mmCIF file of C-alpha atoms and ligand atoms in Angstrom:
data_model
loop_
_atom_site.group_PDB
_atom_site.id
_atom_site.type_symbol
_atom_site.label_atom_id
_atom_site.label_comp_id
_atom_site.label_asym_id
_atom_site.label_seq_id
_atom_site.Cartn_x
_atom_site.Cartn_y
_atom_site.Cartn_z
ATOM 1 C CA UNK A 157 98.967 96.496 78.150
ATOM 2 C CA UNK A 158 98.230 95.224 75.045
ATOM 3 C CA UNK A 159 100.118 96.453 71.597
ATOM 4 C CA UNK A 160 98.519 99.010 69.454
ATOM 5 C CA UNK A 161 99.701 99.977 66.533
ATOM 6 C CA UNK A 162 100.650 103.358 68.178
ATOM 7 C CA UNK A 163 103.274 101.419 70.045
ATOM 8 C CA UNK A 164 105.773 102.351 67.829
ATOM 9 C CA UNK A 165 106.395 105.908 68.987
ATOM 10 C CA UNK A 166 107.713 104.774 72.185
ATOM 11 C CA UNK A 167 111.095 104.916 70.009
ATOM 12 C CA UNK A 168 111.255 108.199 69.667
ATOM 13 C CA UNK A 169 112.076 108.686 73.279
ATOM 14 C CA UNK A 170 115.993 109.252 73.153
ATOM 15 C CA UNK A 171 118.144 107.961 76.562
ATOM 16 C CA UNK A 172 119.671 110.572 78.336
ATOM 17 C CA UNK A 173 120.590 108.690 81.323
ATOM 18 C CA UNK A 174 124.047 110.492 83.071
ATOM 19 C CA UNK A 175 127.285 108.668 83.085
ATOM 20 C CA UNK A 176 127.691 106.248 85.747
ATOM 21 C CA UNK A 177 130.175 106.510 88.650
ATOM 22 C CA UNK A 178 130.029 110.556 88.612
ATOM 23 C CA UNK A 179 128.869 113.063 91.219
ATOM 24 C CA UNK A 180 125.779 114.682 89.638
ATOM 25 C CA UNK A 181 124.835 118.001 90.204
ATOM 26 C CA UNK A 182 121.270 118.847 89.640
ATOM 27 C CA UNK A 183 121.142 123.188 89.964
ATOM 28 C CA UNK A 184 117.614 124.924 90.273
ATOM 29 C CA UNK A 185 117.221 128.586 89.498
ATOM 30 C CA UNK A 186 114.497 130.737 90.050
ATOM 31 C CA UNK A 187 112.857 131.960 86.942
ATOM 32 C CA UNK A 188 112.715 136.127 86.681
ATOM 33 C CA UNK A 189 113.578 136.161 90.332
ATOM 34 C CA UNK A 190 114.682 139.660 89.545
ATOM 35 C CA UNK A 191 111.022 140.704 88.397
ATOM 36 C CA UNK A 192 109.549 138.561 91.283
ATOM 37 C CA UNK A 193 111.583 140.315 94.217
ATOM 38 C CA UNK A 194 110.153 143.777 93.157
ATOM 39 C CA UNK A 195 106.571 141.898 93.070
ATOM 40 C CA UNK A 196 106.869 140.732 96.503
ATOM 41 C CA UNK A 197 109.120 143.812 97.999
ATOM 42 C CA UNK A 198 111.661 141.421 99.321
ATOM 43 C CA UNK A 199 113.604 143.445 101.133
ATOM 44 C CA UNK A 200 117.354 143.842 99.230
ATOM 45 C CA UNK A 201 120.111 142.765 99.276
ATOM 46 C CA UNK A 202 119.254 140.232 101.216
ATOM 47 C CA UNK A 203 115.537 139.071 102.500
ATOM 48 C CA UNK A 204 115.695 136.734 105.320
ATOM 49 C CA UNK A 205 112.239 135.260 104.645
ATOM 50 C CA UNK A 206 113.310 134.198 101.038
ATOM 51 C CA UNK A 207 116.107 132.871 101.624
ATOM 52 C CA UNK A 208 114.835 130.647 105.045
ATOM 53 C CA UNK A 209 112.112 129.463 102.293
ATOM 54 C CA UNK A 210 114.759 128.118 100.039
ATOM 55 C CA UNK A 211 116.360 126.782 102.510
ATOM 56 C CA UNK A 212 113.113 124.794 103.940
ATOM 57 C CA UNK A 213 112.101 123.915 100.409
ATOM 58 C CA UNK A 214 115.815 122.556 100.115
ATOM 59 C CA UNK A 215 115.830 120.322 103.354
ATOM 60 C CA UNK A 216 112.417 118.837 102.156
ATOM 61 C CA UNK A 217 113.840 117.986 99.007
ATOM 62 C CA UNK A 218 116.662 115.748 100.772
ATOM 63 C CA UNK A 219 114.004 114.532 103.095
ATOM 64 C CA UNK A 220 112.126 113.254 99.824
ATOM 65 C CA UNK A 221 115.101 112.332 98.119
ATOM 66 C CA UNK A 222 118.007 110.158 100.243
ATOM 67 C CA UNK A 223 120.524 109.641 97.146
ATOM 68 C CA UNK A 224 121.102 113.532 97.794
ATOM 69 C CA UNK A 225 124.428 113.514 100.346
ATOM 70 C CA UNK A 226 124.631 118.008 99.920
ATOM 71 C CA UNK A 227 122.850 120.622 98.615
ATOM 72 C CA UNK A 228 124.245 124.133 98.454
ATOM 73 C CA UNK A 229 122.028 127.478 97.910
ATOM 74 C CA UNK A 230 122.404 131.099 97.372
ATOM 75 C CA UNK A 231 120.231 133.652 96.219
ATOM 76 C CA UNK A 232 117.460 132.399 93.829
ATOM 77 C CA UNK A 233 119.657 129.067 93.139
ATOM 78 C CA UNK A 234 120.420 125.996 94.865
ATOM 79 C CA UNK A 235 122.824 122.733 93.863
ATOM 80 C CA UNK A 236 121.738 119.441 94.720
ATOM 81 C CA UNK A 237 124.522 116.787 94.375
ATOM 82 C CA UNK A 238 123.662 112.948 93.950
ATOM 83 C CA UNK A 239 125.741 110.057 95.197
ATOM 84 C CA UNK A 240 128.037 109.076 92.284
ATOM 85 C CA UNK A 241 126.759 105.731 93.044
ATOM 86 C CA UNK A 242 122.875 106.958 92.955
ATOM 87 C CA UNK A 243 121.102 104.644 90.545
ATOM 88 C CA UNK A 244 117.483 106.483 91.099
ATOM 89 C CA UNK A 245 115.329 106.644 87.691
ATOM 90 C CA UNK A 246 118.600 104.746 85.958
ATOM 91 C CA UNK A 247 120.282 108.221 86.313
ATOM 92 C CA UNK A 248 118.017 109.487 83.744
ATOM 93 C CA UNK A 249 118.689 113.013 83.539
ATOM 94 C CA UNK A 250 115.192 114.074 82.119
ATOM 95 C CA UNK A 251 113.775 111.878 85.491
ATOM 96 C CA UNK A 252 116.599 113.468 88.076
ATOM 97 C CA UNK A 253 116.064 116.651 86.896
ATOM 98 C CA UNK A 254 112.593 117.144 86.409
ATOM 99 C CA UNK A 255 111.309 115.259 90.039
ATOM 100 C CA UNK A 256 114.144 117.685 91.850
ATOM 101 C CA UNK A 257 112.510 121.075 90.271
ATOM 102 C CA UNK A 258 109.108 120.200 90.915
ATOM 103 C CA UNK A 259 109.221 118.543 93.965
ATOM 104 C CA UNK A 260 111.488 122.243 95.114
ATOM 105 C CA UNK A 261 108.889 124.220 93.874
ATOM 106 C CA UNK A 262 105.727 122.380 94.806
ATOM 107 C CA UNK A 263 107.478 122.661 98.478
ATOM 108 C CA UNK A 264 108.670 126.745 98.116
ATOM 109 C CA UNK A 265 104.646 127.209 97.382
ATOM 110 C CA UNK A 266 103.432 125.016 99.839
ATOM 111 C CA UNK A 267 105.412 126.955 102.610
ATOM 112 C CA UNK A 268 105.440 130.543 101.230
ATOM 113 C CA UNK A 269 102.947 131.477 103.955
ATOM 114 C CA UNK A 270 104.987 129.878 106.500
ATOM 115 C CA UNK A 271 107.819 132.834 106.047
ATOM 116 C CA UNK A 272 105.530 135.610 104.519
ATOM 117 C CA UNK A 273 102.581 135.843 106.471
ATOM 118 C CA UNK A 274 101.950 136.447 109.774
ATOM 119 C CA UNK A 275 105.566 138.401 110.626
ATOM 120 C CA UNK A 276 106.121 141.682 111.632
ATOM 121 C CA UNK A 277 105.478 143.189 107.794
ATOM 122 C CA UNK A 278 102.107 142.638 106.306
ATOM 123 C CA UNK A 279 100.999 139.482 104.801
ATOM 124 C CA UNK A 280 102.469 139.178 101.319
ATOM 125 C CA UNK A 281 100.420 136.635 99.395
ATOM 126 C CA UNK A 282 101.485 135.501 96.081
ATOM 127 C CA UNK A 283 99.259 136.471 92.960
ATOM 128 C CA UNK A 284 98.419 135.020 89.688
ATOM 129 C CA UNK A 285 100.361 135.462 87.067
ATOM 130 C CA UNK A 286 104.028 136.106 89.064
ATOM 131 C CA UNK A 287 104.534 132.949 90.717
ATOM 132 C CA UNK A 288 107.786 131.619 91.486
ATOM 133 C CA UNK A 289 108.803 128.856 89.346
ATOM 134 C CA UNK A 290 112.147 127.389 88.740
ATOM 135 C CA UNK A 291 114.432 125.908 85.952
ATOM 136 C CA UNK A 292 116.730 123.250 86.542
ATOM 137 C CA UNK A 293 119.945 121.369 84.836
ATOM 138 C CA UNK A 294 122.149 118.260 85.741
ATOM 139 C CA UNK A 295 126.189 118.254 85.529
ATOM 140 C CA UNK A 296 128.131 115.316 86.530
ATOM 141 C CA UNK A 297 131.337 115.272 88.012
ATOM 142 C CA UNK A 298 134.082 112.887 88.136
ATOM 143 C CA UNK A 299 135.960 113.260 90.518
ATOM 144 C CA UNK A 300 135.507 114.499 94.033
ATOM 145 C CA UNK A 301 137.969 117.529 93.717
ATOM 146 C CA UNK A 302 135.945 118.224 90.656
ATOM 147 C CA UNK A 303 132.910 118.234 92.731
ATOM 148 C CA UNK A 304 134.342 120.349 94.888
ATOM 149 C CA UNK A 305 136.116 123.004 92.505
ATOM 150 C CA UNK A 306 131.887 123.018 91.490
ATOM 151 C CA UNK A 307 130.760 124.078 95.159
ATOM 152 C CA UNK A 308 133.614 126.607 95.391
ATOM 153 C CA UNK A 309 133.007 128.351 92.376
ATOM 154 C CA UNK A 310 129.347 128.775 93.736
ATOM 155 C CA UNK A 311 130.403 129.998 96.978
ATOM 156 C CA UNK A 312 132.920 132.440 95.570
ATOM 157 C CA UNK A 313 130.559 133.569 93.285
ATOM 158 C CA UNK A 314 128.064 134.262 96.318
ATOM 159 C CA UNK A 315 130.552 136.267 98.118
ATOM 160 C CA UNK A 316 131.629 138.405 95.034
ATOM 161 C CA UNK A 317 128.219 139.338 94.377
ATOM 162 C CA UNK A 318 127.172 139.511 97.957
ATOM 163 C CA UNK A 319 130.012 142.343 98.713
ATOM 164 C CA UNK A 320 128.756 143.848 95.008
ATOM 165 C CA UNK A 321 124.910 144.497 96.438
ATOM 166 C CA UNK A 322 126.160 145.072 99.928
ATOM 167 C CA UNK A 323 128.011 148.070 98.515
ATOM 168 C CA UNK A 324 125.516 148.831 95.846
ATOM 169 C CA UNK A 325 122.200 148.921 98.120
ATOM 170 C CA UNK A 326 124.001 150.629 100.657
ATOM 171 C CA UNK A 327 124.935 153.642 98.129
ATOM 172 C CA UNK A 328 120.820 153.672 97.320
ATOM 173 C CA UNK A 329 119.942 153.303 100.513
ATOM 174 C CA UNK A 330 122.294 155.388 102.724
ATOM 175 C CA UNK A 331 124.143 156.803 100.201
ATOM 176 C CA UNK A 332 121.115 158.744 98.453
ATOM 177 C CA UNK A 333 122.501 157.599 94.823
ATOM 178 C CA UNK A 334 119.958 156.327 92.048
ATOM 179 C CA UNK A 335 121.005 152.770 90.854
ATOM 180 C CA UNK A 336 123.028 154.548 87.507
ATOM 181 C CA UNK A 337 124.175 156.446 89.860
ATOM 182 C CA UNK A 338 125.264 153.405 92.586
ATOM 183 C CA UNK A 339 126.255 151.287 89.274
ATOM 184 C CA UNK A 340 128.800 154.031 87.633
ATOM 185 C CA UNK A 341 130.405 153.920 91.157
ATOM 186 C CA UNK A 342 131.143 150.502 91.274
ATOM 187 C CA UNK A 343 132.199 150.416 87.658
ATOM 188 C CA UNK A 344 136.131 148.453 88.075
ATOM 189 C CA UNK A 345 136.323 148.277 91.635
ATOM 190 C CA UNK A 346 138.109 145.109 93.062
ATOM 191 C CA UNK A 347 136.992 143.960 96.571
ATOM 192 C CA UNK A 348 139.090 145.762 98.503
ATOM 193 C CA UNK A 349 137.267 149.173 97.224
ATOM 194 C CA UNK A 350 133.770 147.771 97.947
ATOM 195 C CA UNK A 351 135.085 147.221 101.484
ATOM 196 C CA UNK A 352 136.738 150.597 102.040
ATOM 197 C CA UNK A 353 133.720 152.163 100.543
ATOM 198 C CA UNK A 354 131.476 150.395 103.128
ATOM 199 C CA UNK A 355 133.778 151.191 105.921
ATOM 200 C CA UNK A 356 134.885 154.816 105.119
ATOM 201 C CA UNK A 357 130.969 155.896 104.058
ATOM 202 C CA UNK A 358 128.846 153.519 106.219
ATOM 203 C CA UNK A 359 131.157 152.259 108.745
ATOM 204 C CA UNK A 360 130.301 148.732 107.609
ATOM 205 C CA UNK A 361 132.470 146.253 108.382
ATOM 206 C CA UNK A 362 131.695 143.508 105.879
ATOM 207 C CA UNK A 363 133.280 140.699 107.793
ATOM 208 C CA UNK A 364 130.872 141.354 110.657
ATOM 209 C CA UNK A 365 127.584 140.856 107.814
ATOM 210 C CA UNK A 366 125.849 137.490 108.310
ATOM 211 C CA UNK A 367 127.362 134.501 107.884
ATOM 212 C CA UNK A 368 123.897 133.184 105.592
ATOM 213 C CA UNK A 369 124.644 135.885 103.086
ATOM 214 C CA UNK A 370 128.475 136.234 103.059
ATOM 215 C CA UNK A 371 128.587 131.695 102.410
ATOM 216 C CA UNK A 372 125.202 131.207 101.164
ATOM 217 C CA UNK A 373 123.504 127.939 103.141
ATOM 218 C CA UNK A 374 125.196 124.099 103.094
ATOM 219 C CA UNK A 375 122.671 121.405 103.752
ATOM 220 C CA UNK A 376 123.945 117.753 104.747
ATOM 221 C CA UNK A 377 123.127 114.729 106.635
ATOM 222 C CA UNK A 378 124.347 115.399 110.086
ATOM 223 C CA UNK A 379 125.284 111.767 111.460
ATOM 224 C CA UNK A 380 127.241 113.233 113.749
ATOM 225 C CA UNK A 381 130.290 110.688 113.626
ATOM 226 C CA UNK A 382 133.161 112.135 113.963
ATOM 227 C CA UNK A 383 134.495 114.722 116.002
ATOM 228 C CA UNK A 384 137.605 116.620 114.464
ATOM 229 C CA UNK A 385 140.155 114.968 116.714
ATOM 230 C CA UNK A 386 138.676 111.475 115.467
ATOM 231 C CA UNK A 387 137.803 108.679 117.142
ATOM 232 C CA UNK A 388 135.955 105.944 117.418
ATOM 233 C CA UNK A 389 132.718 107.655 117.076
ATOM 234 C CA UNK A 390 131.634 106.451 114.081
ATOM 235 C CA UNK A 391 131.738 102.710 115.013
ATOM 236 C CA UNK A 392 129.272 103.843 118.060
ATOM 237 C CA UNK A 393 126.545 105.882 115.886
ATOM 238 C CA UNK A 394 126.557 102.539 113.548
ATOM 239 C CA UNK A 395 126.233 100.427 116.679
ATOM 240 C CA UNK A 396 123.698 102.124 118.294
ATOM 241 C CA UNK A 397 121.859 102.322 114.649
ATOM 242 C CA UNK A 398 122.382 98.251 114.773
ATOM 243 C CA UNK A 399 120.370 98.164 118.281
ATOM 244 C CA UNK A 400 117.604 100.027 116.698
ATOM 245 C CA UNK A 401 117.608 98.129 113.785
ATOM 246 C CA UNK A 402 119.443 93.982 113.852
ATOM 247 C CA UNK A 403 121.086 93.980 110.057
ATOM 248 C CA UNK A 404 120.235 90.558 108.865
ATOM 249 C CA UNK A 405 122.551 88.952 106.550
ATOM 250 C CA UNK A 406 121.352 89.633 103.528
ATOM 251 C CA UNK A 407 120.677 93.307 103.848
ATOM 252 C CA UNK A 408 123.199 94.875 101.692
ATOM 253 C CA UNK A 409 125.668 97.993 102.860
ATOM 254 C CA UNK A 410 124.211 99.682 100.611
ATOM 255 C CA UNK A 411 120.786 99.350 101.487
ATOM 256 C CA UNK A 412 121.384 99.763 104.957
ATOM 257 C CA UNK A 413 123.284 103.499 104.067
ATOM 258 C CA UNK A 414 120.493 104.133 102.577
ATOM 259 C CA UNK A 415 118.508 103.413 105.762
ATOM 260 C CA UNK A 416 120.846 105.581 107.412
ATOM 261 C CA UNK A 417 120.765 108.409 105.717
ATOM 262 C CA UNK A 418 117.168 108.750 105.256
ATOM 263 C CA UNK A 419 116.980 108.612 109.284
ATOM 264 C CA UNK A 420 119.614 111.233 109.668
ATOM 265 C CA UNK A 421 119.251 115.011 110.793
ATOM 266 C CA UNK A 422 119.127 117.373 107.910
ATOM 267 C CA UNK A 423 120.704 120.364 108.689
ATOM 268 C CA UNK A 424 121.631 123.664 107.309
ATOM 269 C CA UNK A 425 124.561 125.799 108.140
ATOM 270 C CA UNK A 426 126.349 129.029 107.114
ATOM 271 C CA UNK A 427 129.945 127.956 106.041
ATOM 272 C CA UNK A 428 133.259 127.898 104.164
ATOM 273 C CA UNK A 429 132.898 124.644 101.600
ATOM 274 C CA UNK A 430 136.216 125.980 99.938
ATOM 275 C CA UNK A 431 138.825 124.802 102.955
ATOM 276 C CA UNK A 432 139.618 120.988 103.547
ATOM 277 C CA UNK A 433 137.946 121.759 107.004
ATOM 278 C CA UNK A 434 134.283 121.096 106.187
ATOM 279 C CA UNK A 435 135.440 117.944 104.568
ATOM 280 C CA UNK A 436 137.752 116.534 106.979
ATOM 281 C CA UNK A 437 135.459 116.526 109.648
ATOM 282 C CA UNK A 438 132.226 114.822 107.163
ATOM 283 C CA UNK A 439 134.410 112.249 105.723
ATOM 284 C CA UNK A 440 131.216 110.716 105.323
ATOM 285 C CA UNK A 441 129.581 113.231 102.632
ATOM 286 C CA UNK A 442 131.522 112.418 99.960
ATOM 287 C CA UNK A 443 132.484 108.595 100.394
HETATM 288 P P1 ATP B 558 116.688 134.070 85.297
HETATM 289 O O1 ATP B 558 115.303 133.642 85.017
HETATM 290 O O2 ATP B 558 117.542 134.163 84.080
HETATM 291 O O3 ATP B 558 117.363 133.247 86.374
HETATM 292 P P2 ATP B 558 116.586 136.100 87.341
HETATM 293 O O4 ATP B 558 115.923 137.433 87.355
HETATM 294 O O5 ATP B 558 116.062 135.071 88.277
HETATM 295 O O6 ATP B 558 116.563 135.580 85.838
HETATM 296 P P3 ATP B 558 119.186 135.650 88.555
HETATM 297 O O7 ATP B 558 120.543 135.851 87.967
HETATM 298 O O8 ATP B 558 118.810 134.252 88.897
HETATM 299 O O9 ATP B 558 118.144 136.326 87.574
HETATM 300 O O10 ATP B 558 119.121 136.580 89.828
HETATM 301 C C1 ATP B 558 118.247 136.386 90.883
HETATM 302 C C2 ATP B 558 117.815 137.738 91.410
HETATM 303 O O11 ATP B 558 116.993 137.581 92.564
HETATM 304 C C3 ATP B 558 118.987 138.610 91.830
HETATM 305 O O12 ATP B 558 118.726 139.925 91.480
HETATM 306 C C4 ATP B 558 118.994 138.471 93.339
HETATM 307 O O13 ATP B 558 119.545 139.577 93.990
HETATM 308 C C5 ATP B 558 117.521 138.327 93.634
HETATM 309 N N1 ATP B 558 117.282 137.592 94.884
HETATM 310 C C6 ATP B 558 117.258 136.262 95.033
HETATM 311 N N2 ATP B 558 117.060 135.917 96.306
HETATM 312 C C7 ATP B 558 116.947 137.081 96.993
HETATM 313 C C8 ATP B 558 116.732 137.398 98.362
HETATM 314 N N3 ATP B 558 116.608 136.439 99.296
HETATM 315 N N4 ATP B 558 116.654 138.699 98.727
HETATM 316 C C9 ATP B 558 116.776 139.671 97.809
HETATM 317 N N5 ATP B 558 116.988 139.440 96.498
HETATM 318 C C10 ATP B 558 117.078 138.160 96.093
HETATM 319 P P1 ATP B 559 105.591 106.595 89.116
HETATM 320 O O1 ATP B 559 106.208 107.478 90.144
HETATM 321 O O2 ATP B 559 106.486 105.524 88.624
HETATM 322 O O3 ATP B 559 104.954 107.368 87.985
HETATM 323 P P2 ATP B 559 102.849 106.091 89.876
HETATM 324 O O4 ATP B 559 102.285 105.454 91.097
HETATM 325 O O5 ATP B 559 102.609 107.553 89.700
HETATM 326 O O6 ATP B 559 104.419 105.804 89.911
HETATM 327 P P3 ATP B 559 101.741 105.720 87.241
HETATM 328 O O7 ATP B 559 102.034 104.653 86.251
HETATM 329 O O8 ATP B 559 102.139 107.107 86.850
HETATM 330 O O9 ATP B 559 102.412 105.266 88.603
HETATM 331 O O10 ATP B 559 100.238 105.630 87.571
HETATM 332 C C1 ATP B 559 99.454 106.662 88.111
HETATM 333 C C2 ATP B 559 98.429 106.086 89.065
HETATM 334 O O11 ATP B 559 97.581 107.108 89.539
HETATM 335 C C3 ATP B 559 97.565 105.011 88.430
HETATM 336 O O12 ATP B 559 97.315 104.013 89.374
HETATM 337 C C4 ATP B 559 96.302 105.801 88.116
HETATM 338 O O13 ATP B 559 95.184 104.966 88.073
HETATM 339 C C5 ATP B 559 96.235 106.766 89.273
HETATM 340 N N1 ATP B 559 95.504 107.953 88.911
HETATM 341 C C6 ATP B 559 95.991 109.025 88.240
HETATM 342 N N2 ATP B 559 95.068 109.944 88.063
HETATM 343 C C7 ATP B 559 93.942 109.475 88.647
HETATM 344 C C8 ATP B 559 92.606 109.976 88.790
HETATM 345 N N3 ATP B 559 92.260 111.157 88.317
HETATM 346 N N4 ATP B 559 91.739 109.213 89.439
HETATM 347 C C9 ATP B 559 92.076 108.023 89.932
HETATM 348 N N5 ATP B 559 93.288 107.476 89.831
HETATM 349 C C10 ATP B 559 94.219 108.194 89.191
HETATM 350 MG MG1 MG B 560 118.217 130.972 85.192
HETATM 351 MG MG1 MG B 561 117.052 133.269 88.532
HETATM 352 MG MG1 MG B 562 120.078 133.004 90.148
HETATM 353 MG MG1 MG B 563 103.226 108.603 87.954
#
């Protein structure tokens, strides 16, 4: 392109790219999800439909996106987390941050009627102007049990308010209380209450509540390597990836993981990301 005298205002662009050699975090939110659930009549606390259609939006943003090695979602929100040694868009943050949000929502419209049309409820279509749209930020992390300490806070924070709208919807639902009246209730009670008041008045048990709302929903690259006893299982996935595929000398590790991963299952589970457990038997997610 040839220089204009306009040129010059390409130096007003300021670099944000993220510090180098750090886990970054990239969390979307949904935007007035409060005002959209009452739109749509999701069904509270928890509507399955909405939260599979995170979920799928989620798995196609990995899909799109191989520097991703986890994402982790909950209610209206989900946490992607980049390689620390992801070099996509130079780690610009503006770049990362922007292409994750859109990309999310572009797939959560595309699929909407995929989970809300054509189930046992009537067809709920979305309408101009309420349409879901999300904001998004990027954190980096240095250090894997920072990372970590990140996707436990989330998943605490999904239990505590999980048990919180368990108890409160219950109260308006079963319970016959308004939501002042459900909210005065709950006003300094510690867990333990929440789960006596669920027993005693609606002989809940919360432990026996489904495991996608109690731990919100982990998605990962499922290479299936290693089994928790460990063996030499890893060795034979990358073999029998080799017979599919002859690495040639110059094709770099890295290039080749990246191969890898964008072959790999994407899957999404239910589970505790606070224990060593999850971890121990992934090695590979955050190496
Ligand atoms: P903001 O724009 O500031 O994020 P918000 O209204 O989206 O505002 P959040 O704190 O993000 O506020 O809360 C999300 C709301 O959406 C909560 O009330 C939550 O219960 C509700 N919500 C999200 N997903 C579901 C779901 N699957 N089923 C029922 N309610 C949901
Ligand atoms: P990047 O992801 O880096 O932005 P890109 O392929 O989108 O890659 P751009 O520099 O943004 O690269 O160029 C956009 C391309 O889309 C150009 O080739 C442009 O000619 C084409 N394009 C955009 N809008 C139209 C249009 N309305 N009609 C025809 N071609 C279009
Ligand atoms: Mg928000
Ligand atoms: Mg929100
Ligand atoms: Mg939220
Ligand atoms: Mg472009």
């Amino acid at each position: 392109m040839a220089n204009s005298k306009y040129e010059y205002v390409r130096f007003f662009e300021q670099p944000d790219s993220l510090l180098p050699n750090t886990w970054i975090v990239v969390r979307i939110d949904g935007r007035g999800f409060t005002k959209l659930c009452a739109q749509y009549g999701f069904e509270k606390p928890n509507d399955k439909r909405a939260i599979d259609l995170m979920n799928a939006a989620a798995k196609a943003v990995m899909a799109d996106l191989p520097d991703i090695v986890l994402a982790y979602g909950v209610s209206d929100e989900y946490s992607f987390v980049f390689h620390k040694t992801c070099q996509l868009f130079e780690r610009r943050a503006s770049k990362l941050v922007s292409t994750v949000v859109s990309t999310f929502t572009a797939f959560y419209l595309h699929l909407w009627p995929t989970f809300f049309t054509g189930g046992l409820v009537d067809d709920v279509r979305l309408v101009v102007p309420l349409l879901p749209t999300f904001d998004g930020r990027a954190v980096c992390y240095p250090s894997v049990q920072n990372l970590r300490d990140y996707l436990s806070w989330r998943q605490v924070d999904c239990h505590i308010n999980n048990l919180y709208n368990t108890t409160f919807w219950a109260l308006v639902q079963k319970g016959g209380m308004d939501s002042v009246e459900a909210t005065e209730l709950l006003k300094g009670t510690f867990s333990a209450d929440k789960n006596e008041i669920l027993f005693s008045r609606f002989q809940i048990n919360y432990n026996n509540e489904p495991e996608m709302y109690k731990k919100g929903s982990v998605v990962f690259r499922d290479y299936e390597l290693v089994n928790p006893a460990g063996s030499n299982a890893a060795q034979t996935a990358e073999a029998a990836d080799n017979v599919a595929e002859p690495p040639t000398v110059s094709k770099s590790k890295a290039e080749s993981d990246k191969k890898r991963r964008a072959k790999a299952r994407i899957t999404v589970e239910h589970i505790d990301i606070i224990k060593d457990e999850f971890w121990d038997r992934r090695p590979w997610l955050l190496t």
